[in-house]
PDB file of C-alpha atoms in Angstrom:
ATOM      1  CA  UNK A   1      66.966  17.263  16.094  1.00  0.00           C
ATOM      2  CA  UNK A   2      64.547  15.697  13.465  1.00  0.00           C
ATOM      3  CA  UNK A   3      61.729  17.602  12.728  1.00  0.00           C
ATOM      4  CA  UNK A   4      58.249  17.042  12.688  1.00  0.00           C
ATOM      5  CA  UNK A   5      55.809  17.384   9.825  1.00  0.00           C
ATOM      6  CA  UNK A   6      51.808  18.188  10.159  1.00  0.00           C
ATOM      7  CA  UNK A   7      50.033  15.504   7.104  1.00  0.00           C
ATOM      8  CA  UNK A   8      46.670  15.705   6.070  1.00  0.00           C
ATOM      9  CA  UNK A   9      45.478  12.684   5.411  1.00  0.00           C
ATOM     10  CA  UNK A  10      41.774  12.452   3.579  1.00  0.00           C
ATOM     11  CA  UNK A  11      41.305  14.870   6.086  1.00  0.00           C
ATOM     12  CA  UNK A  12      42.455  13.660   9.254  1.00  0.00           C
ATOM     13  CA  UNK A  13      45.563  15.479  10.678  1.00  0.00           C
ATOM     14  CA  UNK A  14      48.611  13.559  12.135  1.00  0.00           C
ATOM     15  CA  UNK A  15      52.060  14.565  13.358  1.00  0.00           C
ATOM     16  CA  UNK A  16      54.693  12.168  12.589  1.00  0.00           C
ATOM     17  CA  UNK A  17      58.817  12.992  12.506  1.00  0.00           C
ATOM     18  CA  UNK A  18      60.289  12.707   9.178  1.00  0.00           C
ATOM     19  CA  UNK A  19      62.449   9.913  10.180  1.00  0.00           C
ATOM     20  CA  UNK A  20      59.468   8.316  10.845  1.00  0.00           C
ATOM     21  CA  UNK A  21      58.181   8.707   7.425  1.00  0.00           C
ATOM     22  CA  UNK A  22      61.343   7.151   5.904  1.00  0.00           C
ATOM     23  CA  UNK A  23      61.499   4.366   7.939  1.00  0.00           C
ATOM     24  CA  UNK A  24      60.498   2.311   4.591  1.00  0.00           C
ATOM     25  CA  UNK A  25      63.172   4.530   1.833  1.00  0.00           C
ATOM     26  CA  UNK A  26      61.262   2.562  -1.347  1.00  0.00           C
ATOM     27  CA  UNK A  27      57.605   3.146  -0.040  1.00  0.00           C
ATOM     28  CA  UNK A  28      55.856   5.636  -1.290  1.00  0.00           C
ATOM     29  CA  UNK A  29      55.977   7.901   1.793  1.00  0.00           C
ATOM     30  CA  UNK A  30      59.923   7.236   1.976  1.00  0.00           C
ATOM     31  CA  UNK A  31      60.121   8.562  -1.135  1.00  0.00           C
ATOM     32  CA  UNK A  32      57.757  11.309  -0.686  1.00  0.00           C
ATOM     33  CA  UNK A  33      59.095  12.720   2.774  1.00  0.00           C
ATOM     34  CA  UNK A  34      62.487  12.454   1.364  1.00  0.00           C
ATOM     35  CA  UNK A  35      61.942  14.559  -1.529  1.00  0.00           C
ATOM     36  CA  UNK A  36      62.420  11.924  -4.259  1.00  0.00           C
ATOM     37  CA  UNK A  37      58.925  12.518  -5.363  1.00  0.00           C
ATOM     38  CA  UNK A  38      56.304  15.303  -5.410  1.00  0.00           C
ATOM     39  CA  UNK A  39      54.538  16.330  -2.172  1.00  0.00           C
ATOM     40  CA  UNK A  40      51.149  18.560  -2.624  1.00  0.00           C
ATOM     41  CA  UNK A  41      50.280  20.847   0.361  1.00  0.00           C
ATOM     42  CA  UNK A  42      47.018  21.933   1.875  1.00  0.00           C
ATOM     43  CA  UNK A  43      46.003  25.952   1.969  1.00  0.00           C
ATOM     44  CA  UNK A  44      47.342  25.279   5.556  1.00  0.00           C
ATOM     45  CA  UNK A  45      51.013  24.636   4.447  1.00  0.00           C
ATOM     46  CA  UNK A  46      50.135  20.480   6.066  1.00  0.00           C
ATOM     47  CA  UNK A  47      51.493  17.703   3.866  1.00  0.00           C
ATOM     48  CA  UNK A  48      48.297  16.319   1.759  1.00  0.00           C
ATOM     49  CA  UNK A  49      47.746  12.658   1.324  1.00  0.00           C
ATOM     50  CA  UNK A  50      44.786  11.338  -0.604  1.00  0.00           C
ATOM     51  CA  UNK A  51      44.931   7.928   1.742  1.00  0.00           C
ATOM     52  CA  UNK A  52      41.933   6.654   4.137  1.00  0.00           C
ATOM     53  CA  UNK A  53      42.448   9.088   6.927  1.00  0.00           C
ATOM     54  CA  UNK A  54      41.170   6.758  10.051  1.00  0.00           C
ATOM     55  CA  UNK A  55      42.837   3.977   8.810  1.00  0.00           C
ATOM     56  CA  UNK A  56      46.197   6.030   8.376  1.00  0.00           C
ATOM     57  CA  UNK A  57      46.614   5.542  11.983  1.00  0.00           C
ATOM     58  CA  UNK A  58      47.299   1.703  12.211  1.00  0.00           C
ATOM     59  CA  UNK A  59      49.992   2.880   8.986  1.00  0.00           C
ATOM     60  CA  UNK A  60      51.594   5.540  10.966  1.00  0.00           C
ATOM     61  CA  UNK A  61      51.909   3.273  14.220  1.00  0.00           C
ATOM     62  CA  UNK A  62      52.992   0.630  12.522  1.00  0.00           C
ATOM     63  CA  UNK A  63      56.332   2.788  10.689  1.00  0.00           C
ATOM     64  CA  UNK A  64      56.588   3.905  14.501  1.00  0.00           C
ATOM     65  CA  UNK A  65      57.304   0.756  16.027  1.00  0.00           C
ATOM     66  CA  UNK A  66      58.078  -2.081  12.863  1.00  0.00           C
ATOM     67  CA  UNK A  67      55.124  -4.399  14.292  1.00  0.00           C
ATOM     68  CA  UNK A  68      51.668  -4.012  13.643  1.00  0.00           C
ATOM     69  CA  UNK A  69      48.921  -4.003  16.709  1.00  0.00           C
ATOM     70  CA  UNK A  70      45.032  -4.242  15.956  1.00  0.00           C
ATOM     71  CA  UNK A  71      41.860  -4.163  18.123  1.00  0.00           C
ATOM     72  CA  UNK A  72      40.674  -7.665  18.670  1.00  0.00           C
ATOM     73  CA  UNK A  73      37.759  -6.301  17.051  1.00  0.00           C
ATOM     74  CA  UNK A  74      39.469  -4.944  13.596  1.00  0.00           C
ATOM     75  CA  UNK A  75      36.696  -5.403  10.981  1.00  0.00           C
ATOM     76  CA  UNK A  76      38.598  -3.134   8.175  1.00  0.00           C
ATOM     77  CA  UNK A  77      41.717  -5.656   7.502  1.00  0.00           C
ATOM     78  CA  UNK A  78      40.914  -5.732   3.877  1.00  0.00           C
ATOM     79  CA  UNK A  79      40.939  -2.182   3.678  1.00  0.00           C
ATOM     80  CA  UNK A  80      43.735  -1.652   5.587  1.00  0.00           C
ATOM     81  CA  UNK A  81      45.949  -4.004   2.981  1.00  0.00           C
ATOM     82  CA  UNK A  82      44.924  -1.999   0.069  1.00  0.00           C
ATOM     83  CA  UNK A  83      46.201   1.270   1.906  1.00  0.00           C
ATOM     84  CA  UNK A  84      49.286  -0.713   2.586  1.00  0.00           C
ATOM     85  CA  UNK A  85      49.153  -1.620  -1.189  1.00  0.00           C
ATOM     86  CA  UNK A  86      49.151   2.026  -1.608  1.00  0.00           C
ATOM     87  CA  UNK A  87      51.522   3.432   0.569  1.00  0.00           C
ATOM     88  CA  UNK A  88      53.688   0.234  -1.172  1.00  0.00           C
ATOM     89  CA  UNK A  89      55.098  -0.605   2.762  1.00  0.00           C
ATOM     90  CA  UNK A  90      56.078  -4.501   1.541  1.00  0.00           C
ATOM     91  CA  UNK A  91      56.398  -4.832   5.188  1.00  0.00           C
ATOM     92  CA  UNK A  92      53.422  -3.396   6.265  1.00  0.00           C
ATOM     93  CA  UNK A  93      51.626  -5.755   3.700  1.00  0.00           C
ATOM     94  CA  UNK A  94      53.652  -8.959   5.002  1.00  0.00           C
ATOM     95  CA  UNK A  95      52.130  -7.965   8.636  1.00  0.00           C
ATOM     96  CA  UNK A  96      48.175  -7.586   7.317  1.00  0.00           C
ATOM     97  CA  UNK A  97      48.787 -11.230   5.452  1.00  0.00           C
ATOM     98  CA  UNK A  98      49.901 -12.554   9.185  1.00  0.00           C
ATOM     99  CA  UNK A  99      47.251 -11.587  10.791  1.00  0.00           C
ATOM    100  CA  UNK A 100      44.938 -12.751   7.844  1.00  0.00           C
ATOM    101  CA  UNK A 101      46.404 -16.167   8.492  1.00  0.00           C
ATOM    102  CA  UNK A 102      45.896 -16.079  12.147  1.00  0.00           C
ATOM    103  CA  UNK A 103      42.355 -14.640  12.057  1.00  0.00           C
ATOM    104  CA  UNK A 104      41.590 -17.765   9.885  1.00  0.00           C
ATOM    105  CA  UNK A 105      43.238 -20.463  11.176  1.00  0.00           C
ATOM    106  CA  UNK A 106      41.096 -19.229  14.391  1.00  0.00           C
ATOM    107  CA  UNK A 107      38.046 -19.228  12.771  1.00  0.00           C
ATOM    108  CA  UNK A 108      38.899 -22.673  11.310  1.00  0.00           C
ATOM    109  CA  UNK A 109      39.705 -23.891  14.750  1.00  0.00           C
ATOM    110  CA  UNK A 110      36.535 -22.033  16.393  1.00  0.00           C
ATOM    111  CA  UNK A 111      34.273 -24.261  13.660  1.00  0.00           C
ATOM    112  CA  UNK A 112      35.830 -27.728  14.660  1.00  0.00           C
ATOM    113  CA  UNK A 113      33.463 -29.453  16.909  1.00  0.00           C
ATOM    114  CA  UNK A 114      35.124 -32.195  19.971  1.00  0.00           C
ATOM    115  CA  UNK A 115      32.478 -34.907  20.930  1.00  0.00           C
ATOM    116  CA  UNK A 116      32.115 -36.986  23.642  1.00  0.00           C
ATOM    117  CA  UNK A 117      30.061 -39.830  23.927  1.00  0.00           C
ATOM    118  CA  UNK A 118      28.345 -41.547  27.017  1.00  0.00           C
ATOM    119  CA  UNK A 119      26.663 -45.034  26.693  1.00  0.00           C
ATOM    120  CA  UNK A 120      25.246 -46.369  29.935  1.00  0.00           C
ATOM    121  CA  UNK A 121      23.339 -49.920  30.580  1.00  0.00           C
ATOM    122  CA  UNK A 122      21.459 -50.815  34.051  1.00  0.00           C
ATOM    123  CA  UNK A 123      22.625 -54.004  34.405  1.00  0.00           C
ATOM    124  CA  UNK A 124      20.234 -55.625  36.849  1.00  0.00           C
ATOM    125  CA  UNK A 125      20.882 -56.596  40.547  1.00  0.00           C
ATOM    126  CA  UNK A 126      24.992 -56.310  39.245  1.00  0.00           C
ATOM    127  CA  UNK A 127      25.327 -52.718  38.832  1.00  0.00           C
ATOM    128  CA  UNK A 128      25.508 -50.624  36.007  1.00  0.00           C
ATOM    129  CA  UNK A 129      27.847 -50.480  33.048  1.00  0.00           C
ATOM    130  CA  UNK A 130      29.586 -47.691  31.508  1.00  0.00           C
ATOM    131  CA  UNK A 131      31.458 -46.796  28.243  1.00  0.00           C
ATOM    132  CA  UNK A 132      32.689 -43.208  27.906  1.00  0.00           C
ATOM    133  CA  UNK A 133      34.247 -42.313  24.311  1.00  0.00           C
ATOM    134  CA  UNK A 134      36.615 -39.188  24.428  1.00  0.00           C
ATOM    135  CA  UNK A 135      39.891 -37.928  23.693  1.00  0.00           C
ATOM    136  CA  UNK A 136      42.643 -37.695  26.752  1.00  0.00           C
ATOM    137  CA  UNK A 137      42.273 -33.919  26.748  1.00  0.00           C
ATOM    138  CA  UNK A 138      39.037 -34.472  28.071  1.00  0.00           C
ATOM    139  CA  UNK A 139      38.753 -37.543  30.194  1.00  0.00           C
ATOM    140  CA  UNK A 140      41.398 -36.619  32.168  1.00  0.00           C
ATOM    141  CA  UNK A 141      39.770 -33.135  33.062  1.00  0.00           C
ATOM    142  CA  UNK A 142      36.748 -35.024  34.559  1.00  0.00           C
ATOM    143  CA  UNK A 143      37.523 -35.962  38.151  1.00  0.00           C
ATOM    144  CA  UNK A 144      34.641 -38.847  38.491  1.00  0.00           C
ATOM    145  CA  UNK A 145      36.204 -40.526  35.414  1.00  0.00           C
ATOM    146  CA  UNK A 146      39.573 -40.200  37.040  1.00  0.00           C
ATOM    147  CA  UNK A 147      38.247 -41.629  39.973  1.00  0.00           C
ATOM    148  CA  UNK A 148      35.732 -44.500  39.456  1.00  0.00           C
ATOM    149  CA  UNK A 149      37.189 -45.674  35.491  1.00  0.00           C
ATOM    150  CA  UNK A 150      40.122 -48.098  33.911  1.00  0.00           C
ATOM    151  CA  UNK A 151      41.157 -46.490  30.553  1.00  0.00           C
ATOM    152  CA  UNK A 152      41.586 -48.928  27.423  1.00  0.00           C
ATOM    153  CA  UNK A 153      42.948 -46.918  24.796  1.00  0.00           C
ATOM    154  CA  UNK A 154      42.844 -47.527  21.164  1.00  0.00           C
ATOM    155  CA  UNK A 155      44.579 -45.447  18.389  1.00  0.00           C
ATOM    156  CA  UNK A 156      43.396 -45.296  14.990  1.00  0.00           C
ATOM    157  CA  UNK A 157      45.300 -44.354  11.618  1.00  0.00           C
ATOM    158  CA  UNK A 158      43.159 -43.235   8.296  1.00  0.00           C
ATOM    159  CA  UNK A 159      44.467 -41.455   5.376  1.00  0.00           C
ATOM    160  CA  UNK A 160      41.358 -39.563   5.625  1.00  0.00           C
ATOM    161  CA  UNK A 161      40.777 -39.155   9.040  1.00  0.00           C
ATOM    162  CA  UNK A 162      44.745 -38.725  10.703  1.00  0.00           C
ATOM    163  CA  UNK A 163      45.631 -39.704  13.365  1.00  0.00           C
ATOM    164  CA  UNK A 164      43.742 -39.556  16.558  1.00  0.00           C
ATOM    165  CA  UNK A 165      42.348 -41.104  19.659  1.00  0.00           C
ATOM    166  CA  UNK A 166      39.575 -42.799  20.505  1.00  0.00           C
ATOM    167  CA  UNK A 167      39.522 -44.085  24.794  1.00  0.00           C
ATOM    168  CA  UNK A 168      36.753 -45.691  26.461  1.00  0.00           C
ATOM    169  CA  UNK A 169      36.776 -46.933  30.470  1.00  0.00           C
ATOM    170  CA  UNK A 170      35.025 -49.549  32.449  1.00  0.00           C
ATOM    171  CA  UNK A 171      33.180 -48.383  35.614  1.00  0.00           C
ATOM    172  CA  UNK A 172      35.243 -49.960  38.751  1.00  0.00           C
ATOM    173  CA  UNK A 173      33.062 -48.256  41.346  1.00  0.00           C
ATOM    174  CA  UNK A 174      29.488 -46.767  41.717  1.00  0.00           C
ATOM    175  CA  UNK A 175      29.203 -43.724  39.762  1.00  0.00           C
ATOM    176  CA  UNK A 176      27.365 -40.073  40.387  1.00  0.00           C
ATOM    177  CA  UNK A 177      26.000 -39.333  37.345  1.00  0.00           C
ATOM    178  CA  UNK A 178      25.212 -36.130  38.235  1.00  0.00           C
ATOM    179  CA  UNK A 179      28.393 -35.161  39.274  1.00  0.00           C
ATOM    180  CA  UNK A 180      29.337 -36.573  35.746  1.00  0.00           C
ATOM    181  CA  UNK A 181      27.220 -34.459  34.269  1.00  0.00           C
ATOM    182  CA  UNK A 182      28.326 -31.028  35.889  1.00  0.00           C
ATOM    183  CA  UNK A 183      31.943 -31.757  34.955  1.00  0.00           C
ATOM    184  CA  UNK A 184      31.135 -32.375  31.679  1.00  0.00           C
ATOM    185  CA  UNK A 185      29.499 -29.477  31.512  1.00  0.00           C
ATOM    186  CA  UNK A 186      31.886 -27.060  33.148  1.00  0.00           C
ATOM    187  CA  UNK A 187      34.154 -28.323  29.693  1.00  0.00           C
ATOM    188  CA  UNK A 188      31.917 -26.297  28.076  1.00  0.00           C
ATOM    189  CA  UNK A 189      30.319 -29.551  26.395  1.00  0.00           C
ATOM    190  CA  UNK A 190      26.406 -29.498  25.389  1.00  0.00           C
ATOM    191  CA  UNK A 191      24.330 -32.369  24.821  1.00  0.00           C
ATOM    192  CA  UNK A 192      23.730 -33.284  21.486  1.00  0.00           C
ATOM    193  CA  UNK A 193      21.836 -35.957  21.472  1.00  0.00           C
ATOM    194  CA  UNK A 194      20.059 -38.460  23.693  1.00  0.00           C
ATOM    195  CA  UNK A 195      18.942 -42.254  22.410  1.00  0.00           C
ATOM    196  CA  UNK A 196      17.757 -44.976  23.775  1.00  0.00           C
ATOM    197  CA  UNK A 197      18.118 -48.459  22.845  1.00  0.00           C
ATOM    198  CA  UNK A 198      17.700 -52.573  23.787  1.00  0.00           C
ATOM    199  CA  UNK A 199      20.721 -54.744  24.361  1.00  0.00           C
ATOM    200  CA  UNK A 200      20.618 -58.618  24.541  1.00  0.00           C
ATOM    201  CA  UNK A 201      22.847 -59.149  27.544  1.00  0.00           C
ATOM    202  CA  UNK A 202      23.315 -63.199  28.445  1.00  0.00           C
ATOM    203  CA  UNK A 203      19.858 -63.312  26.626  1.00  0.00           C
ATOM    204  CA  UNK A 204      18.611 -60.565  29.020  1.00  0.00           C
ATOM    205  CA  UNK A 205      16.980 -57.297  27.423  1.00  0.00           C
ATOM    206  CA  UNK A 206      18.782 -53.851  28.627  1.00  0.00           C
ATOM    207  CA  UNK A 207      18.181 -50.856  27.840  1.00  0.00           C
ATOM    208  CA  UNK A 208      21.433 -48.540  26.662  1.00  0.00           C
ATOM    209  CA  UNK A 209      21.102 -44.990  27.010  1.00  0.00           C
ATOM    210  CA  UNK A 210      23.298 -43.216  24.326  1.00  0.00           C
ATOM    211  CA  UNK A 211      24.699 -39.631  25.013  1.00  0.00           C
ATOM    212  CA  UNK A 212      26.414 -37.515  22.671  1.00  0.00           C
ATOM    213  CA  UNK A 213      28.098 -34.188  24.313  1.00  0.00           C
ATOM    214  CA  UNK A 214      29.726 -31.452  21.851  1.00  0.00           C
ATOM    215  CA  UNK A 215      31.949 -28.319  21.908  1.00  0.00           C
ATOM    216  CA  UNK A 216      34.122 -25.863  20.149  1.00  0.00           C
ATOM    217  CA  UNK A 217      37.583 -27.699  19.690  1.00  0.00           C
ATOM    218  CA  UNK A 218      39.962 -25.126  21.589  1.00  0.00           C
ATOM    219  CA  UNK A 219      43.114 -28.046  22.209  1.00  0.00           C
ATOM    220  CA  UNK A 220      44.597 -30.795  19.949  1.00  0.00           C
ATOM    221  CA  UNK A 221      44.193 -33.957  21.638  1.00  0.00           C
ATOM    222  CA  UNK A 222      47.148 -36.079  22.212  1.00  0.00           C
ATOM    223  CA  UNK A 223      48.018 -40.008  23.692  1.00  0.00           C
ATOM    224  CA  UNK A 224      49.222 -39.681  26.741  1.00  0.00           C
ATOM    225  CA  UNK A 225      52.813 -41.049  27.496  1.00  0.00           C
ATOM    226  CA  UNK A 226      51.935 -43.372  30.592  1.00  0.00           C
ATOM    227  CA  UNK A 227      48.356 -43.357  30.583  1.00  0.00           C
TER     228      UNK A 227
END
């Protein structure tokens, strides 16, 4: 049966099997729990470890189970990879750096912004006109668009933009536009902006209202297959 060792860790007591310990044989703690390099001992006979003794938790878990869970709310990941510097657990460091990368890319992603842009002309005793800008992702998610719109799509290809795509649809029936609205804004889109403008249609003067909706990118848009 293995046995169990008491460590004091800045202060903080934990109980961890000695197999445990050694899961890692070239980290420091392999080497220390397997005798291959001085252990110092409290008045209390408990293994002493000058480490971070809260943090020594996530270290202890992690040579537990090989995999390394954090709060969604971790705020000490830098600290944690310098006790993993100091415990020298290559893997343990390997798992911080992943979730480094993830926590960033996230961030990255949480900064984009998607837009969405409404143009709309009264266009006399014929009806109104609409152009709606947007990526699939998003016009198809609108159920008035779905219903009352023809889609035209256009794809554009810049070495500093990418690759992405730009759609726009022609109003076949009469539209709510407060049902257009809601939907929109059950996306989580905000408006941005609001313009207005005069067009010159067939030597007639319009006015074009301009909207501009925004939100947190949270998908990668993509051209539809069969659209």
């Amino acid at each position: 049966m293995d046995d169990f060792l008491n460590i004091n860790v800045g202060g903080t007591m934990y109980t961890a099997s000695r197999a445990t310990l050694c899961r890692y044989p070239d980290s420091m703690l392999g080497s220390m729990f397997s005798d291959r390099l001085p252990s110092t001992r409290d008045e209390k006979g408990n293994y002493l470890i000058d480490g971070d003794g809260p943090l020594f938790r996530h270290v202890l878990n992690f040579l537990r189970r090989s995999v390394l869970v954090l709060p969604e709310d971790f705020k000490e990941l830098d600290m944690l990879a310098q006790e993993a510097d100091y415990y020298q657990i290559n893997e343990l460091i390997g798992a911080v750096n992943q979730v480094r990368r993830l926590r960033n890319k996230k961030e990255e992603a949480e900064k984009r912004q998607e837009f969405l842009e409404l143009q709309f002309t009264p266009d006399g005793g014929r009806g109104h006109s609409w152009l709606i800008f947007g990526s699939w992702d998003v016009l198809h998610k609108i159920p008035v668009v779905n219903e009352r719109f023809i889609y035209t799509w256009q794809q554009f290809n810049s070495e500093l933009d990418g690759v992405f795509i730009s759609s726009y649809v022609r109003e076949v029936q009469p539209l709510n536009r407060i049902k257009l609205y809601e939907q929109i804004t059950q996306l989580g889109f905000r408006l941005l902006s609001l313009s207005s403008r005069g067009a010159d249609t067939n030597y007639n003067t319009h006015i074009v209202d301009r909207m501009i909706f925004a939100r947190d990118a949270k998908t990668t848009s993509g051209r539809p297959t069969d659209p």
